[in-house]
Every structure is written in structure tokens, then in C-alpha cells.
Amino acid sequence: MENEKNEGIKEFGTTRLSDKKSGSGIELFTIIGEIEGHEVLSGSTKATKYEHLLPKLAQAEEDEDVEGILILLNTLGGDVEAGLAIAEMIASLSKPTVSLVLGGSHSIGGPLAVSADYSFIVPTGTMTIHPVRSTGMFIGVIQSYRNMEKTQDRIIRFIAEHSKISQERLMELMLDPTQLVKDVGTMLEGEEAVREGLIDEVGGVRHAFEKLREMIREEKNNDMKSK
């Protein structure tokens, strides 16, 4: 069993935690490094592979022993489509979910951080909000610009729907020319991310576990009342 846990952490960044305090089964997911999409990143790059994470999330949803999910994030961002796919998957889970931003959750890490039912960020954690950028070949025609604009709208809409920040304020932060050198966007530290309504609360792993246990207890009580 211990070998299986170690292998799960090594290969997929996931593991089942035995929560003696609440008697709950909590599944831990990590989103670390760059979000890898359809193109394979170099072997020296820390990456989260969406083709690994999506099946594990589906498995957790169907596993009766899993009663809550904790997601730890420390990512620079990465592939937009893959990141949004993971975020939509997390947001659609029926089980209580809590996210915790550690070092940072930048770029497409924003939707990932807010996709959980409740979100935390450590005091020194950071989040960078900026417009969608292109990588690789970019055809400089109006159609390409519109496609990027539509992708950006999807990200803004998702973040606004899963947090307390408005779409208008999010756009302001994305287009701020004063914060990033030779670029537009905004970097928010822990308290700032909470004040802007992007993240629910400043806290660490202890607070994340306490909140998740509370949510699991509430769900169990609601299930008992409905029977």
C-alpha cells in the first residue's frame, strides 16, 4: 500500500490521505510546474500533464472512499486549453474541493486556483494576471486576434463565475501597464488576492484541511437530513 502511494505521488502527483481526525478519505492532487498540453515539454521541465490529472479526477469522483479533494498549486501557468480543461473538471466535481496556492499560481493557474469550492493562498503566495499570449507561429490577421480574444473571454468568465471578483475588475488588472516590466498585467500577493476577491482566504495547509473537513461534515449532515 505504501509503495502504491509513493508511486502515485511520483507519477501523478496524487495520493490518498488517511484522515483520522474526521474519518474522511481525502485525495491530494498537486498542480506543479508548467501545465503541459498537447506538446511534450523538455525532460528538465517540471510539468503537470493533463492526460494524467483528468483520469485521476474522474477516478476520485467515482470512488466512494474519497469524500473530499485537496489541490496544492505552485505553477507558472502553461497550456491554456489544458489548464481550462483541468479547471472545468475540478469545478464539476460533486465532492467538496479546497485549493491552496503555495509559491504561486500564475497565468492559467488563476482559473485552476478558483475552480475549487473554497480557495486559500499562503501569505507569501503570488498570482499573476495578464492577457492571453501566443506561443509558436502566430498569423497576424484579425481572425487570429479574435480567437485569442475569445480564449481570454473564456478565462475571464470562468474566474469571475468561480470567485468574488468581477469581469470588469479582472480586465483592469490584466491590462495594468504599471506593474510588470515591458508588459501589462498585475501580480497579487496573498492578502491582495483575497482583497480583490480572487481567493477566499489567506491560510496554509492546516487551514485548508480544517475547511475541507468542515465541508465534508456539512455534506454528510445534509445527506442524513435528506434521507
Coordinates of C-alpha atoms in Angstrom, one line a residue:
M1 CA 0.0 0.0 0.0
E2 CA 2.8 2.4 0.9
N3 CA 4.6 1.6 -2.4
E4 CA 1.4 2.4 -4.3
K5 CA 1.1 5.8 -2.5
N6 CA 4.7 6.6 -3.3
E7 CA 4.3 5.6 -6.9
G8 CA 1.1 7.7 -7.2
I9 CA 3.0 10.8 -5.9
K10 CA 6.0 10.2 -8.2
E11 CA 4.0 9.5 -11.4
F12 CA 0.8 11.6 -11.0
G13 CA 1.3 13.9 -8.0
T14 CA -1.7 12.4 -6.2
T15 CA -2.1 10.3 -3.1
R16 CA -4.9 9.1 -0.7
L17 CA -4.6 10.6 2.8
S18 CA -5.9 8.7 5.8
D19 CA -7.7 11.4 7.8
K20 CA -8.1 10.1 11.4
K21 CA -9.5 13.4 12.7
S22 CA -12.6 13.2 10.7
G23 CA -12.6 9.6 9.5
S24 CA -12.7 11.0 5.9
G25 CA -11.0 9.9 2.8
I26 CA -9.2 12.9 1.3
E27 CA -7.5 12.7 -2.1
L28 CA -4.5 15.0 -2.6
F29 CA -3.7 16.5 -6.0
T30 CA -0.7 18.6 -6.9
I31 CA -0.5 21.0 -9.8
I32 CA 3.2 21.9 -10.0
G33 CA 5.4 23.5 -12.6
E34 CA 4.1 24.1 -16.1
I35 CA 0.8 22.8 -17.4
E36 CA 1.6 20.5 -20.3
G37 CA -0.8 20.5 -23.2
H38 CA -0.6 18.6 -26.5
E39 CA 3.1 19.3 -26.9
V40 CA 5.5 17.4 -24.7
L41 CA 7.8 19.6 -22.6
S42 CA 11.5 19.0 -22.2
G43 CA 12.7 16.4 -19.7
S44 CA 14.2 19.1 -17.5
T45 CA 10.9 21.0 -17.1
K46 CA 8.7 20.3 -14.1
A47 CA 5.2 19.7 -15.5
T48 CA 1.7 18.7 -14.7
K49 CA 0.3 16.5 -17.5
Y50 CA -3.4 17.0 -18.1
E51 CA -3.8 13.5 -19.5
H52 CA -2.7 12.2 -16.1
L53 CA -4.8 14.5 -14.0
L54 CA -8.1 14.2 -15.8
P55 CA -8.5 10.4 -15.3
K56 CA -7.4 10.7 -11.7
L57 CA -10.0 13.4 -11.0
A58 CA -12.6 11.2 -12.7
Q59 CA -11.5 8.2 -10.6
A60 CA -11.8 10.3 -7.4
E61 CA -15.3 11.4 -8.3
E62 CA -16.4 7.8 -8.7
D63 CA -14.5 6.4 -5.7
E64 CA -16.9 6.1 -2.7
D65 CA -13.9 6.2 -0.3
V66 CA -13.0 9.7 -1.4
E67 CA -15.0 12.3 0.4
G68 CA -13.0 15.4 -0.3
I69 CA -10.2 16.7 -2.5
L70 CA -7.3 19.0 -1.6
I71 CA -5.4 20.7 -4.5
L72 CA -2.0 22.2 -3.9
L73 CA -0.8 24.7 -6.6
N74 CA 2.6 26.0 -7.4
T75 CA 2.5 26.7 -11.2
L76 CA 3.8 29.3 -13.6
G77 CA 0.9 28.5 -16.0
G78 CA 1.2 26.9 -19.3
D79 CA -1.1 25.5 -22.0
V80 CA -4.4 27.4 -21.8
E81 CA -6.7 24.7 -23.2
A82 CA -5.2 22.0 -20.9
G83 CA -5.4 24.4 -17.9
L84 CA -9.0 25.2 -18.6
A85 CA -9.9 21.6 -19.1
I86 CA -8.5 20.7 -15.7
A87 CA -10.2 23.7 -14.1
E88 CA -13.6 22.8 -15.6
M89 CA -13.1 19.2 -14.4
I90 CA -12.4 20.3 -10.8
A91 CA -15.3 22.8 -10.8
S92 CA -17.7 20.0 -11.9
L93 CA -16.8 17.5 -9.1
S94 CA -19.6 16.7 -6.8
K95 CA -17.3 16.2 -3.8
P96 CA -16.0 19.1 -1.6
T97 CA -12.8 20.6 -3.0
V98 CA -10.3 23.1 -1.5
S99 CA -7.3 24.6 -3.3
L100 CA -4.2 26.1 -1.7
V101 CA -1.8 28.4 -3.6
L102 CA 1.7 27.9 -2.3
G103 CA 4.6 29.6 -4.2
G104 CA 2.4 30.9 -6.9
S105 CA -0.5 30.2 -9.3
H106 CA 0.2 32.4 -12.4
S107 CA -1.5 32.9 -15.7
I108 CA -3.7 29.9 -16.4
G109 CA -3.1 28.9 -12.8
G110 CA -5.7 31.6 -11.9
P111 CA -8.7 29.5 -13.2
L112 CA -7.2 26.4 -11.5
A113 CA -6.9 28.2 -8.1
V114 CA -10.5 29.4 -8.2
S115 CA -12.0 26.1 -9.6
A116 CA -12.3 24.6 -6.1
D117 CA -15.3 25.2 -3.9
Y118 CA -13.0 27.2 -1.5
S119 CA -9.6 28.6 -2.1
F120 CA -6.6 29.6 0.1
I121 CA -3.3 31.3 -0.6
V122 CA -0.3 31.4 1.7
P123 CA 0.8 35.0 2.8
T124 CA 3.8 34.9 0.5
G125 CA 2.0 33.3 -2.4
T126 CA 1.5 35.2 -5.6
M127 CA -0.8 35.2 -8.6
T128 CA 0.0 37.0 -11.9
I129 CA -3.0 38.1 -14.1
H130 CA -2.2 39.0 -17.7
P131 CA -3.8 38.9 -21.2
V132 CA -3.6 35.7 -23.2
R133 CA -0.3 35.4 -25.1
S134 CA 0.5 33.4 -28.2
T135 CA 3.3 30.9 -28.5
G136 CA 4.8 29.4 -31.6
M137 CA 3.6 30.5 -35.0
F138 CA 1.1 33.4 -34.9
I139 CA -0.6 34.7 -38.0
G140 CA -1.0 38.4 -37.7
V141 CA -4.6 38.7 -39.1
I142 CA -7.8 39.8 -37.5
Q143 CA -9.1 36.2 -37.2
S144 CA -6.1 35.2 -35.0
Y145 CA -6.6 38.2 -32.8
R146 CA -10.3 37.4 -32.4
N147 CA -9.5 33.8 -31.5
M148 CA -7.1 35.0 -28.7
E149 CA -9.8 37.4 -27.6
K150 CA -12.4 34.7 -27.3
T151 CA -10.0 32.5 -25.3
Q152 CA -9.3 35.4 -23.0
D153 CA -13.0 35.9 -22.6
R154 CA -13.4 32.3 -21.6
I155 CA -10.7 32.7 -18.9
I156 CA -12.2 35.9 -17.5
R157 CA -15.7 34.4 -17.4
F158 CA -14.6 31.3 -15.7
I159 CA -12.6 33.2 -13.0
A160 CA -15.5 35.6 -12.4
E161 CA -18.0 32.8 -12.1
H162 CA -15.9 30.9 -9.5
S163 CA -14.7 33.8 -7.4
K164 CA -15.9 37.1 -6.0
I165 CA -14.0 39.3 -8.5
S166 CA -16.0 41.0 -11.3
Q167 CA -15.1 40.6 -15.0
E168 CA -14.6 44.3 -15.3
R169 CA -12.1 44.4 -12.4
L170 CA -10.3 41.4 -13.7
M171 CA -9.9 43.1 -17.1
E172 CA -8.5 46.1 -15.3
L173 CA -5.9 44.0 -13.6
M174 CA -5.0 42.2 -16.8
L175 CA -4.3 45.4 -18.7
D176 CA -2.5 47.4 -15.9
P177 CA 0.7 48.7 -17.6
T178 CA 2.4 49.9 -14.4
Q179 CA 3.2 46.6 -12.6
L180 CA 5.1 44.4 -15.0
V181 CA 8.3 45.5 -16.7
K182 CA 7.8 45.7 -20.5
D183 CA 4.4 44.0 -20.2
V184 CA 0.8 44.5 -18.9
G185 CA -0.8 42.7 -16.1
T186 CA -0.8 42.5 -12.3
M187 CA 1.0 40.4 -9.7
L188 CA -1.1 39.9 -6.5
E189 CA 0.3 38.7 -3.2
G190 CA -1.7 36.7 -0.7
E191 CA -3.6 39.4 1.1
E192 CA -4.1 41.4 -2.2
A193 CA -5.6 38.3 -3.9
V194 CA -8.1 38.0 -1.1
R195 CA -9.0 41.7 -1.1
E196 CA -9.6 41.6 -4.8
G197 CA -12.0 38.7 -4.3
L198 CA -9.9 36.3 -6.4
I199 CA -9.1 33.9 -3.5
D200 CA -11.3 33.3 -0.5
E201 CA -8.8 33.3 2.4
V202 CA -5.2 33.6 3.4
G203 CA -4.0 30.4 5.1
G204 CA -1.8 27.4 5.0
V205 CA -2.2 23.6 4.8
R206 CA -3.7 23.4 8.3
H207 CA -6.4 25.9 7.4
A208 CA -7.1 24.0 4.1
F209 CA -7.5 20.7 5.9
E210 CA -9.8 22.3 8.6
K211 CA -12.0 23.8 5.9
L212 CA -12.2 20.6 3.9
R213 CA -13.1 18.6 6.9
E214 CA -15.8 21.1 7.8
M215 CA -17.2 20.9 4.3
I216 CA -17.2 17.1 4.4
R217 CA -19.1 17.1 7.7
E218 CA -21.7 19.5 6.3
E219 CA -22.2 17.4 3.3
K220 CA -22.7 14.3 5.5
N221 CA -25.2 16.1 7.7
N222 CA -27.1 17.3 4.6
D223 CA -27.2 13.8 3.2
M224 CA -28.5 12.4 6.6
K225 CA -31.3 15.1 6.7
S226 CA -32.4 14.4 3.2
K227 CA -32.8 10.6 3.9

